[in-house]
């Protein structure tokens, strides 16, 4: 069964499926959907959870071994597999199909991966998992949908806002759902009578961190290494968490790869990048960074993610500095 995020809670209320495949490139929505699935599992007695990172050279035998082992103190188990590439390969495909045949009320698989293309959606392993569970597809919120999405989030937070106020925030976050969510949390403290006026929104936006993540991305795309590095140091000094910076950089790199591929197919930049002021920035970045270089930057981003999680003896901010310089077109020091 295929559903979207709006249908997830209703589906969970009807009962848990043995398999959930969460596919999408919007970190905030992916995280929230996974949180909802985990919470429902805990409420249903799934007291054990095992996390597997299926990266390069991952031993897919671990998945089946995990399915066959249960803690002495747990009767139900969640196995969460994160597949950053979205491509399990032949061994992974066979393992996932075999796991699908083991589906039961005591074992739940949560597979988290990027947006799946048409060929992946038609693959045997996706079909097998979908047949035994739920495929949750998460789509980006485009510029036209952003005001409505913000309004819905405000209402969910117990707030309302003037249309002009919503438009101000939509323009400020430029499609970054995580940033929009953070701004809404701050607005809870600023609202009077739970109504956000345009003036309140303008003040809130103006009081945001002087060194913001959006500024870092714009300067890196423009190849302005000196000011990009200053911005990165400013973000760290102001207490911005490293995962937020990494998310923004990795998201932009993936976007550049996708845009570059579509430009090569003959599509127009104006149709791919709706915000006009970003078009020259994207052009500048693609002029100096080839697809192979961008793919290499994604591997660097993955290494930074490992460092953030404590799995590598490296300061994450040093890795972010190198990634920023590379995105600017400069070699690492």
mmCIF file of N, CA and C in Angstrom, residues 169-306:
data_model
loop_
_atom_site.group_PDB
_atom_site.id
_atom_site.type_symbol
_atom_site.label_atom_id
_atom_site.label_comp_id
_atom_site.label_asym_id
_atom_site.label_seq_id
_atom_site.Cartn_x
_atom_site.Cartn_y
_atom_site.Cartn_z
ATOM 1 N N UNK A 169 7.275 34.675 5.869
ATOM 2 C CA UNK A 169 8.022 33.497 6.326
ATOM 3 C C UNK A 169 8.339 32.565 5.165
ATOM 4 N N UNK A 170 7.397 32.405 4.236
ATOM 5 C CA UNK A 170 7.625 31.534 3.079
ATOM 6 C C UNK A 170 8.811 32.019 2.255
ATOM 7 N N UNK A 171 8.902 33.325 2.054
ATOM 8 C CA UNK A 171 10.021 33.888 1.295
ATOM 9 C C UNK A 171 11.326 33.764 2.069
ATOM 10 N N UNK A 172 11.232 33.864 3.383
ATOM 11 C CA UNK A 172 12.434 33.814 4.225
ATOM 12 C C UNK A 172 13.071 32.422 4.221
ATOM 13 N N UNK A 173 12.266 31.389 4.315
ATOM 14 C CA UNK A 173 12.832 30.044 4.453
ATOM 15 C C UNK A 173 13.150 29.395 3.110
ATOM 16 N N UNK A 174 12.567 29.911 2.023
ATOM 17 C CA UNK A 174 12.898 29.453 0.674
ATOM 18 C C UNK A 174 12.832 27.930 0.540
ATOM 19 N N UNK A 175 11.763 27.322 1.009
ATOM 20 C CA UNK A 175 11.577 25.888 0.841
ATOM 21 C C UNK A 175 12.222 25.018 1.897
ATOM 22 N N UNK A 176 12.917 25.612 2.862
ATOM 23 C CA UNK A 176 13.576 24.847 3.919
ATOM 24 C C UNK A 176 12.562 24.571 5.030
ATOM 25 N N UNK A 177 12.006 23.366 5.053
ATOM 26 C CA UNK A 177 10.955 23.029 6.019
ATOM 27 C C UNK A 177 11.477 23.016 7.447
ATOM 28 N N UNK A 178 12.713 22.574 7.609
ATOM 29 C CA UNK A 178 13.291 22.550 8.956
ATOM 30 C C UNK A 178 13.393 23.961 9.517
ATOM 31 N N UNK A 179 13.847 24.901 8.691
ATOM 32 C CA UNK A 179 13.954 26.289 9.136
ATOM 33 C C UNK A 179 12.577 26.866 9.449
ATOM 34 N N UNK A 180 11.583 26.539 8.613
ATOM 35 C CA UNK A 180 10.223 27.030 8.853
ATOM 36 C C UNK A 180 9.688 26.510 10.177
ATOM 37 N N UNK A 181 9.936 25.238 10.453
ATOM 38 C CA UNK A 181 9.474 24.648 11.710
ATOM 39 C C UNK A 181 10.129 25.323 12.909
ATOM 40 N N UNK A 182 11.421 25.614 12.796
ATOM 41 C CA UNK A 182 12.134 26.280 13.890
ATOM 42 C C UNK A 182 11.594 27.695 14.111
ATOM 43 N N UNK A 183 11.294 28.399 13.028
ATOM 44 C CA UNK A 183 10.746 29.750 13.148
ATOM 45 C C UNK A 183 9.375 29.728 13.828
ATOM 46 N N UNK A 184 8.573 28.721 13.501
ATOM 47 C CA UNK A 184 7.248 28.615 14.106
ATOM 48 C C UNK A 184 7.360 28.359 15.607
ATOM 49 N N UNK A 185 8.346 27.565 16.012
ATOM 50 C CA UNK A 185 8.562 27.332 17.447
ATOM 51 C C UNK A 185 8.896 28.647 18.158
ATOM 52 N N UNK A 186 9.692 29.486 17.502
ATOM 53 C CA UNK A 186 10.036 30.785 18.106
ATOM 54 C C UNK A 186 8.817 31.706 18.164
ATOM 55 N N UNK A 187 7.958 31.604 17.163
ATOM 56 C CA UNK A 187 6.772 32.473 17.109
ATOM 57 C C UNK A 187 5.800 32.190 18.253
ATOM 58 N N UNK A 188 5.830 30.986 18.783
ATOM 59 C CA UNK A 188 4.975 30.664 19.930
ATOM 60 C C UNK A 188 5.253 31.604 21.103
ATOM 61 N N UNK A 189 6.511 32.023 21.229
ATOM 62 C CA UNK A 189 6.900 32.887 22.341
ATOM 63 C C UNK A 189 6.588 34.356 22.066
ATOM 64 N N UNK A 190 6.408 34.690 20.784
ATOM 65 C CA UNK A 190 6.239 36.097 20.410
ATOM 66 C C UNK A 190 4.786 36.484 20.171
ATOM 67 N N UNK A 191 3.915 35.508 19.982
ATOM 68 C CA UNK A 191 2.546 35.817 19.576
ATOM 69 C C UNK A 191 1.743 36.424 20.716
ATOM 70 N N UNK A 192 0.817 37.291 20.339
ATOM 71 C CA UNK A 192 -0.156 37.858 21.268
ATOM 72 C C UNK A 192 -1.546 37.458 20.775
ATOM 73 N N UNK A 193 -2.314 36.850 21.679
ATOM 74 C CA UNK A 193 -3.640 36.330 21.320
ATOM 75 C C UNK A 193 -3.548 35.277 20.218
ATOM 76 N N UNK A 194 -2.366 34.627 20.132
ATOM 77 C CA UNK A 194 -2.144 33.536 19.169
ATOM 78 C C UNK A 194 -2.280 33.972 17.709
ATOM 79 N N UNK A 195 -2.224 35.273 17.449
ATOM 80 C CA UNK A 195 -2.285 35.777 16.079
ATOM 81 C C UNK A 195 -0.949 36.402 15.701
ATOM 82 N N UNK A 196 -0.360 35.914 14.603
ATOM 83 C CA UNK A 196 0.911 36.443 14.112
ATOM 84 C C UNK A 196 0.630 37.484 13.041
ATOM 85 N N UNK A 197 0.954 38.722 13.331
ATOM 86 C CA UNK A 197 0.754 39.789 12.348
ATOM 87 C C UNK A 197 1.978 39.890 11.438
ATOM 88 N N UNK A 198 1.832 40.637 10.363
ATOM 89 C CA UNK A 198 2.964 40.855 9.459
ATOM 90 C C UNK A 198 4.104 41.550 10.186
ATOM 91 N N UNK A 199 3.763 42.498 11.077
ATOM 92 C CA UNK A 199 4.804 43.209 11.832
ATOM 93 C C UNK A 199 5.547 42.268 12.754
ATOM 94 N N UNK A 200 4.812 41.384 13.434
ATOM 95 C CA UNK A 200 5.456 40.410 14.321
ATOM 96 C C UNK A 200 6.365 39.486 13.541
ATOM 97 N N UNK A 201 5.892 39.043 12.385
ATOM 98 C CA UNK A 201 6.698 38.144 11.564
ATOM 99 C C UNK A 201 7.959 38.850 11.065
ATOM 100 N N UNK A 202 7.827 40.091 10.638
ATOM 101 C CA UNK A 202 8.990 40.840 10.161
ATOM 102 C C UNK A 202 10.028 40.987 11.261
ATOM 103 N N UNK A 203 9.561 41.296 12.470
ATOM 104 C CA UNK A 203 10.477 41.435 13.603
ATOM 105 C C UNK A 203 11.164 40.109 13.913
ATOM 106 N N UNK A 204 10.406 39.019 13.866
ATOM 107 C CA UNK A 204 10.970 37.706 14.165
ATOM 108 C C UNK A 204 12.020 37.313 13.139
ATOM 109 N N UNK A 205 11.717 37.577 11.877
ATOM 110 C CA UNK A 205 12.656 37.255 10.810
ATOM 111 C C UNK A 205 13.916 38.114 10.925
ATOM 112 N N UNK A 206 13.715 39.387 11.224
ATOM 113 C CA UNK A 206 14.863 40.296 11.341
ATOM 114 C C UNK A 206 15.753 39.925 12.514
ATOM 115 N N UNK A 207 15.183 39.287 13.545
ATOM 116 C CA UNK A 207 15.974 38.964 14.733
ATOM 117 C C UNK A 207 16.645 37.603 14.639
ATOM 118 N N UNK A 208 16.514 36.936 13.481
ATOM 119 C CA UNK A 208 17.175 35.649 13.309
ATOM 120 C C UNK A 208 18.683 35.832 13.344
ATOM 121 N N UNK A 209 19.392 34.708 13.510
ATOM 122 C CA UNK A 209 20.853 34.765 13.621
ATOM 123 C C UNK A 209 21.468 35.535 12.455
ATOM 124 N N UNK A 210 22.433 36.387 12.794
ATOM 125 C CA UNK A 210 23.071 37.200 11.758
ATOM 126 C C UNK A 210 23.776 36.309 10.736
ATOM 127 N N UNK A 211 24.376 35.265 11.214
ATOM 128 C CA UNK A 211 25.012 34.304 10.319
ATOM 129 C C UNK A 211 24.043 33.130 10.156
ATOM 130 N N UNK A 212 23.249 33.144 9.099
ATOM 131 C CA UNK A 212 22.274 32.073 8.948
ATOM 132 C C UNK A 212 22.731 31.052 7.906
ATOM 133 N N UNK A 213 22.098 29.872 7.966
ATOM 134 C CA UNK A 213 22.473 28.778 7.077
ATOM 135 C C UNK A 213 22.198 29.132 5.624
ATOM 136 N N UNK A 214 21.137 29.917 5.390
ATOM 137 C CA UNK A 214 20.824 30.321 4.016
ATOM 138 C C UNK A 214 21.950 31.166 3.430
ATOM 139 N N UNK A 215 22.491 32.057 4.249
ATOM 140 C CA UNK A 215 23.599 32.885 3.795
ATOM 141 C C UNK A 215 24.819 32.054 3.457
ATOM 142 N N UNK A 216 25.080 31.032 4.276
ATOM 143 C CA UNK A 216 26.211 30.137 4.012
ATOM 144 C C UNK A 216 26.050 29.475 2.644
ATOM 145 N N UNK A 217 24.869 28.946 2.376
ATOM 146 C CA UNK A 217 24.634 28.252 1.099
ATOM 147 C C UNK A 217 24.804 29.210 -0.071
ATOM 148 N N UNK A 218 24.226 30.393 0.023
ATOM 149 C CA UNK A 218 24.319 31.359 -1.079
ATOM 150 C C UNK A 218 25.764 31.751 -1.360
ATOM 151 N N UNK A 219 26.537 31.979 -0.314
ATOM 152 C CA UNK A 219 27.943 32.383 -0.508
ATOM 153 C C UNK A 219 28.771 31.233 -1.071
ATOM 154 N N UNK A 220 28.472 30.011 -0.639
ATOM 155 C CA UNK A 220 29.198 28.862 -1.175
ATOM 156 C C UNK A 220 28.860 28.646 -2.643
ATOM 157 N N UNK A 221 27.586 28.773 -3.003
ATOM 158 C CA UNK A 221 27.189 28.618 -4.410
ATOM 159 C C UNK A 221 27.841 29.670 -5.290
ATOM 160 N N UNK A 222 27.988 30.873 -4.746
ATOM 161 C CA UNK A 222 28.604 31.963 -5.504
ATOM 162 C C UNK A 222 30.115 31.824 -5.601
ATOM 163 N N UNK A 223 30.699 30.871 -4.839
ATOM 164 C CA UNK A 223 32.147 30.691 -4.834
ATOM 165 C C UNK A 223 32.867 31.697 -3.973
ATOM 166 N N UNK A 224 32.142 32.382 -3.081
ATOM 167 C CA UNK A 224 32.715 33.394 -2.183
ATOM 168 C C UNK A 224 33.270 32.699 -0.945
ATOM 169 N N UNK A 225 34.444 32.098 -1.080
ATOM 170 C CA UNK A 225 35.008 31.267 -0.013
ATOM 171 C C UNK A 225 35.266 32.056 1.264
ATOM 172 N N UNK A 226 35.801 33.261 1.148
ATOM 173 C CA UNK A 226 36.149 34.044 2.335
ATOM 174 C C UNK A 226 34.921 34.306 3.201
ATOM 175 N N UNK A 227 33.851 34.792 2.596
ATOM 176 C CA UNK A 227 32.654 35.111 3.371
ATOM 177 C C UNK A 227 31.869 33.860 3.761
ATOM 178 N N UNK A 228 31.979 32.798 2.969
ATOM 179 C CA UNK A 228 31.326 31.541 3.339
ATOM 180 C C UNK A 228 31.956 30.981 4.612
ATOM 181 N N UNK A 229 33.280 31.039 4.695
ATOM 182 C CA UNK A 229 33.982 30.554 5.889
ATOM 183 C C UNK A 229 33.637 31.430 7.096
ATOM 184 N N UNK A 230 33.575 32.742 6.901
ATOM 185 C CA UNK A 230 33.187 33.641 7.995
ATOM 186 C C UNK A 230 31.790 33.286 8.505
ATOM 187 N N UNK A 231 30.894 33.010 7.564
ATOM 188 C CA UNK A 231 29.528 32.652 7.937
ATOM 189 C C UNK A 231 29.504 31.338 8.711
ATOM 190 N N UNK A 232 30.296 30.366 8.253
ATOM 191 C CA UNK A 232 30.354 29.072 8.945
ATOM 192 C C UNK A 232 30.836 29.251 10.384
ATOM 193 N N UNK A 233 31.897 30.051 10.568
ATOM 194 C CA UNK A 233 32.404 30.310 11.924
ATOM 195 C C UNK A 233 31.349 31.031 12.760
ATOM 196 N N UNK A 234 30.614 31.938 12.119
ATOM 197 C CA UNK A 234 29.564 32.664 12.824
ATOM 198 C C UNK A 234 28.439 31.745 13.281
ATOM 199 N N UNK A 235 28.081 30.778 12.429
ATOM 200 C CA UNK A 235 27.047 29.811 12.798
ATOM 201 C C UNK A 235 27.465 29.005 14.018
ATOM 202 N N UNK A 236 28.715 28.594 14.019
ATOM 203 C CA UNK A 236 29.208 27.804 15.160
ATOM 204 C C UNK A 236 29.208 28.640 16.434
ATOM 205 N N UNK A 237 29.653 29.898 16.308
ATOM 206 C CA UNK A 237 29.720 30.778 17.478
ATOM 207 C C UNK A 237 28.337 31.060 18.052
ATOM 208 N N UNK A 238 27.319 31.089 17.185
ATOM 209 C CA UNK A 238 25.971 31.399 17.640
ATOM 210 C C UNK A 238 25.197 30.162 18.080
ATOM 211 N N UNK A 239 25.876 29.012 18.123
ATOM 212 C CA UNK A 239 25.264 27.814 18.685
ATOM 213 C C UNK A 239 24.432 26.990 17.726
ATOM 214 N N UNK A 240 24.549 27.255 16.430
ATOM 215 C CA UNK A 240 23.826 26.430 15.452
ATOM 216 C C UNK A 240 24.446 25.031 15.461
ATOM 217 N N UNK A 241 23.604 23.999 15.507
ATOM 218 C CA UNK A 241 24.086 22.629 15.587
ATOM 219 C C UNK A 241 24.682 22.177 14.261
ATOM 220 N N UNK A 242 25.752 21.376 14.357
ATOM 221 C CA UNK A 242 26.430 20.877 13.154
ATOM 222 C C UNK A 242 25.500 20.093 12.229
ATOM 223 N N UNK A 243 24.563 19.250 12.738
ATOM 224 C CA UNK A 243 23.685 18.517 11.821
ATOM 225 C C UNK A 243 22.819 19.421 10.942
ATOM 226 N N UNK A 244 22.445 20.595 11.465
ATOM 227 C CA UNK A 244 21.636 21.529 10.682
ATOM 228 C C UNK A 244 22.452 22.060 9.499
ATOM 229 N N UNK A 245 23.709 22.407 9.761
ATOM 230 C CA UNK A 245 24.588 22.917 8.698
ATOM 231 C C UNK A 245 24.854 21.826 7.665
ATOM 232 N N UNK A 246 25.128 20.622 8.154
ATOM 233 C CA UNK A 246 25.393 19.503 7.236
ATOM 234 C C UNK A 246 24.181 19.216 6.368
ATOM 235 N N UNK A 247 22.999 19.218 6.983
ATOM 236 C CA UNK A 247 21.772 18.966 6.211
ATOM 237 C C UNK A 247 21.649 19.967 5.067
ATOM 238 N N UNK A 248 21.895 21.249 5.356
ATOM 239 C CA UNK A 248 21.743 22.281 4.336
ATOM 240 C C UNK A 248 22.754 22.099 3.207
ATOM 241 N N UNK A 249 24.010 21.805 3.559
ATOM 242 C CA UNK A 249 25.048 21.622 2.543
ATOM 243 C C UNK A 249 24.762 20.383 1.684
ATOM 244 N N UNK A 250 24.429 19.264 2.338
ATOM 245 C CA UNK A 250 24.178 18.019 1.601
ATOM 246 C C UNK A 250 22.955 18.155 0.701
ATOM 247 N N UNK A 251 21.924 18.825 1.206
ATOM 248 C CA UNK A 251 20.710 19.023 0.413
ATOM 249 C C UNK A 251 21.021 19.837 -0.843
ATOM 250 N N UNK A 252 21.859 20.858 -0.704
ATOM 251 C CA UNK A 252 22.200 21.701 -1.852
ATOM 252 C C UNK A 252 23.040 20.938 -2.864
ATOM 253 N N UNK A 253 23.937 20.098 -2.384
ATOM 254 C CA UNK A 253 24.775 19.306 -3.291
ATOM 255 C C UNK A 253 23.916 18.326 -4.089
ATOM 256 N N UNK A 254 22.984 17.655 -3.394
ATOM 257 C CA UNK A 254 22.077 16.741 -4.099
ATOM 258 C C UNK A 254 21.228 17.493 -5.123
ATOM 259 N N UNK A 255 20.791 18.695 -4.747
ATOM 260 C CA UNK A 255 19.989 19.508 -5.661
ATOM 261 C C UNK A 255 20.795 19.888 -6.901
ATOM 262 N N UNK A 256 22.066 20.242 -6.716
ATOM 263 C CA UNK A 256 22.919 20.598 -7.856
ATOM 264 C C UNK A 256 23.079 19.414 -8.809
ATOM 265 N N UNK A 257 23.255 18.219 -8.257
ATOM 266 C CA UNK A 257 23.379 17.030 -9.094
ATOM 267 C C UNK A 257 22.112 16.808 -9.921
ATOM 268 N N UNK A 258 20.986 16.946 -9.278
ATOM 269 C CA UNK A 258 19.710 16.724 -9.957
ATOM 270 C C UNK A 258 19.455 17.788 -11.023
ATOM 271 N N UNK A 259 19.723 19.054 -10.686
ATOM 272 C CA UNK A 259 19.512 20.138 -11.647
ATOM 273 C C UNK A 259 20.452 19.987 -12.830
ATOM 274 N N UNK A 260 21.730 19.670 -12.557
ATOM 275 C CA UNK A 260 22.699 19.492 -13.632
ATOM 276 C C UNK A 260 22.291 18.396 -14.602
ATOM 277 N N UNK A 261 21.763 17.293 -14.051
ATOM 278 C CA UNK A 261 21.327 16.178 -14.886
ATOM 279 C C UNK A 261 20.155 16.593 -15.782
ATOM 280 N N UNK A 262 19.232 17.343 -15.227
ATOM 281 C CA UNK A 262 18.061 17.766 -16.008
ATOM 282 C C UNK A 262 18.425 18.822 -17.043
ATOM 283 N N UNK A 263 19.410 19.678 -16.720
ATOM 284 C CA UNK A 263 19.882 20.648 -17.711
ATOM 285 C C UNK A 263 20.514 19.932 -18.899
ATOM 286 N N UNK A 264 21.255 18.854 -18.618
ATOM 287 C CA UNK A 264 21.874 18.076 -19.693
ATOM 288 C C UNK A 264 20.818 17.423 -20.585
ATOM 289 N N UNK A 265 19.638 17.203 -20.026
ATOM 290 C CA UNK A 265 18.546 16.602 -20.795
ATOM 291 C C UNK A 265 17.771 17.642 -21.601
ATOM 292 N N UNK A 266 18.185 18.922 -21.470
ATOM 293 C CA UNK A 266 17.556 19.972 -22.265
ATOM 294 C C UNK A 266 16.507 20.795 -21.547
ATOM 295 N N UNK A 267 16.320 20.565 -20.258
ATOM 296 C CA UNK A 267 15.336 21.348 -19.516
ATOM 297 C C UNK A 267 15.894 22.740 -19.208
ATOM 298 N N UNK A 268 15.002 23.684 -18.967
ATOM 299 C CA UNK A 268 15.389 25.069 -18.741
ATOM 300 C C UNK A 268 15.593 25.345 -17.247
ATOM 301 N N UNK A 269 16.641 26.122 -16.938
ATOM 302 C CA UNK A 269 16.950 26.435 -15.544
ATOM 303 C C UNK A 269 15.798 27.164 -14.863
ATOM 304 N N UNK A 270 15.131 28.040 -15.599
ATOM 305 C CA UNK A 270 14.039 28.822 -15.018
ATOM 306 C C UNK A 270 12.901 27.937 -14.523
ATOM 307 N N UNK A 271 12.740 26.771 -15.159
ATOM 308 C CA UNK A 271 11.679 25.852 -14.730
ATOM 309 C C UNK A 271 12.132 24.986 -13.563
ATOM 310 N N UNK A 272 13.442 24.789 -13.451
ATOM 311 C CA UNK A 272 13.982 23.942 -12.387
ATOM 312 C C UNK A 272 14.218 24.720 -11.099
ATOM 313 N N UNK A 273 14.550 26.010 -11.239
ATOM 314 C CA UNK A 273 14.820 26.865 -10.070
ATOM 315 C C UNK A 273 13.832 28.024 -10.123
ATOM 316 N N UNK A 274 12.778 27.938 -9.324
ATOM 317 C CA UNK A 274 11.681 28.902 -9.404
ATOM 318 C C UNK A 274 12.045 30.261 -8.831
ATOM 319 N N UNK A 275 12.917 30.276 -7.831
ATOM 320 C CA UNK A 275 13.286 31.539 -7.192
ATOM 321 C C UNK A 275 14.363 32.207 -8.050
ATOM 322 N N UNK A 276 14.011 33.312 -8.661
ATOM 323 C CA UNK A 276 14.849 33.922 -9.696
ATOM 324 C C UNK A 276 16.235 34.314 -9.188
ATOM 325 N N UNK A 277 16.311 34.828 -7.961
ATOM 326 C CA UNK A 277 17.601 35.307 -7.464
ATOM 327 C C UNK A 277 18.585 34.163 -7.213
ATOM 328 N N UNK A 278 18.089 32.921 -7.164
ATOM 329 C CA UNK A 278 18.987 31.783 -6.963
ATOM 330 C C UNK A 278 19.533 31.230 -8.273
ATOM 331 N N UNK A 279 18.934 31.605 -9.381
ATOM 332 C CA UNK A 279 19.348 31.039 -10.666
ATOM 333 C C UNK A 279 20.821 31.321 -10.990
ATOM 334 N N UNK A 280 21.303 32.576 -10.844
ATOM 335 C CA UNK A 280 22.726 32.803 -11.137
ATOM 336 C C UNK A 280 23.658 32.086 -10.172
ATOM 337 N N UNK A 281 23.216 31.864 -8.926
ATOM 338 C CA UNK A 281 24.036 31.134 -7.961
ATOM 339 C C UNK A 281 24.196 29.679 -8.393
ATOM 340 N N UNK A 282 23.084 29.085 -8.822
ATOM 341 C CA UNK A 282 23.121 27.693 -9.289
ATOM 342 C C UNK A 282 24.001 27.580 -10.535
ATOM 343 N N UNK A 283 23.860 28.538 -11.445
ATOM 344 C CA UNK A 283 24.676 28.534 -12.659
ATOM 345 C C UNK A 283 26.157 28.613 -12.318
ATOM 346 N N UNK A 284 26.490 29.478 -11.368
ATOM 347 C CA UNK A 284 27.882 29.655 -10.964
ATOM 348 C C UNK A 284 28.459 28.365 -10.407
ATOM 349 N N UNK A 285 27.692 27.698 -9.556
ATOM 350 C CA UNK A 285 28.171 26.463 -8.933
ATOM 351 C C UNK A 285 28.353 25.353 -9.962
ATOM 352 N N UNK A 286 27.380 25.211 -10.872
ATOM 353 C CA UNK A 286 27.452 24.143 -11.872
ATOM 354 C C UNK A 286 28.550 24.404 -12.903
ATOM 355 N N UNK A 287 28.937 25.662 -13.064
ATOM 356 C CA UNK A 287 30.002 25.990 -14.019
ATOM 357 C C UNK A 287 31.364 25.516 -13.525
ATOM 358 N N UNK A 288 31.527 25.404 -12.206
ATOM 359 C CA UNK A 288 32.848 25.019 -11.674
ATOM 360 C C UNK A 288 32.875 23.613 -11.066
ATOM 361 N N UNK A 289 31.704 23.015 -10.841
ATOM 362 C CA UNK A 289 31.661 21.701 -10.211
ATOM 363 C C UNK A 289 31.023 20.680 -11.151
ATOM 364 N N UNK A 290 31.785 19.676 -11.510
ATOM 365 C CA UNK A 290 31.284 18.625 -12.383
ATOM 366 C C UNK A 290 30.547 17.563 -11.552
ATOM 367 N N UNK A 291 29.720 16.738 -12.208
ATOM 368 C CA UNK A 291 28.969 15.714 -11.473
ATOM 369 C C UNK A 291 29.847 14.825 -10.595
ATOM 370 N N UNK A 292 31.012 14.432 -11.109
ATOM 371 C CA UNK A 292 31.890 13.569 -10.322
ATOM 372 C C UNK A 292 32.365 14.275 -9.051
ATOM 373 N N UNK A 293 32.626 15.583 -9.164
ATOM 374 C CA UNK A 293 33.042 16.349 -7.989
ATOM 375 C C UNK A 293 31.905 16.446 -6.970
ATOM 376 N N UNK A 294 30.688 16.657 -7.450
ATOM 377 C CA UNK A 294 29.531 16.749 -6.556
ATOM 378 C C UNK A 294 29.284 15.415 -5.850
ATOM 379 N N UNK A 295 29.456 14.307 -6.588
ATOM 380 C CA UNK A 295 29.299 12.989 -5.965
ATOM 381 C C UNK A 295 30.359 12.778 -4.891
ATOM 382 N N UNK A 296 31.558 13.264 -5.157
ATOM 383 C CA UNK A 296 32.621 13.179 -4.154
ATOM 384 C C UNK A 296 32.277 14.000 -2.915
ATOM 385 N N UNK A 297 31.637 15.155 -3.120
ATOM 386 C CA UNK A 297 31.237 15.995 -1.985
ATOM 387 C C UNK A 297 30.173 15.292 -1.140
ATOM 388 N N UNK A 298 29.301 14.528 -1.770
ATOM 389 C CA UNK A 298 28.307 13.781 -1.007
ATOM 390 C C UNK A 298 28.964 12.725 -0.128
ATOM 391 N N UNK A 299 30.031 12.101 -0.654
ATOM 392 C CA UNK A 299 30.773 11.133 0.162
ATOM 393 C C UNK A 299 31.434 11.827 1.350
ATOM 394 N N UNK A 300 31.950 13.045 1.130
ATOM 395 C CA UNK A 300 32.535 13.818 2.227
ATOM 396 C C UNK A 300 31.463 14.170 3.264
ATOM 397 N N UNK A 301 30.285 14.515 2.764
ATOM 398 C CA UNK A 301 29.186 14.837 3.674
ATOM 399 C C UNK A 301 28.820 13.632 4.532
ATOM 400 N N UNK A 302 28.857 12.461 3.939
ATOM 401 C CA UNK A 302 28.554 11.244 4.696
ATOM 402 C C UNK A 302 29.595 11.015 5.788
ATOM 403 N N UNK A 303 30.860 11.324 5.472
ATOM 404 C CA UNK A 303 31.920 11.181 6.477
ATOM 405 C C UNK A 303 31.711 12.159 7.628
ATOM 406 N N UNK A 304 31.262 13.370 7.307
ATOM 407 C CA UNK A 304 30.964 14.353 8.360
ATOM 408 C C UNK A 304 29.816 13.862 9.235
ATOM 409 N N UNK A 305 28.814 13.264 8.597
ATOM 410 C CA UNK A 305 27.679 12.718 9.347
ATOM 411 C C UNK A 305 28.151 11.642 10.321
ATOM 412 N N UNK A 306 29.071 10.797 9.868
ATOM 413 C CA UNK A 306 29.629 9.763 10.743
ATOM 414 C C UNK A 306 30.376 10.388 11.911
#
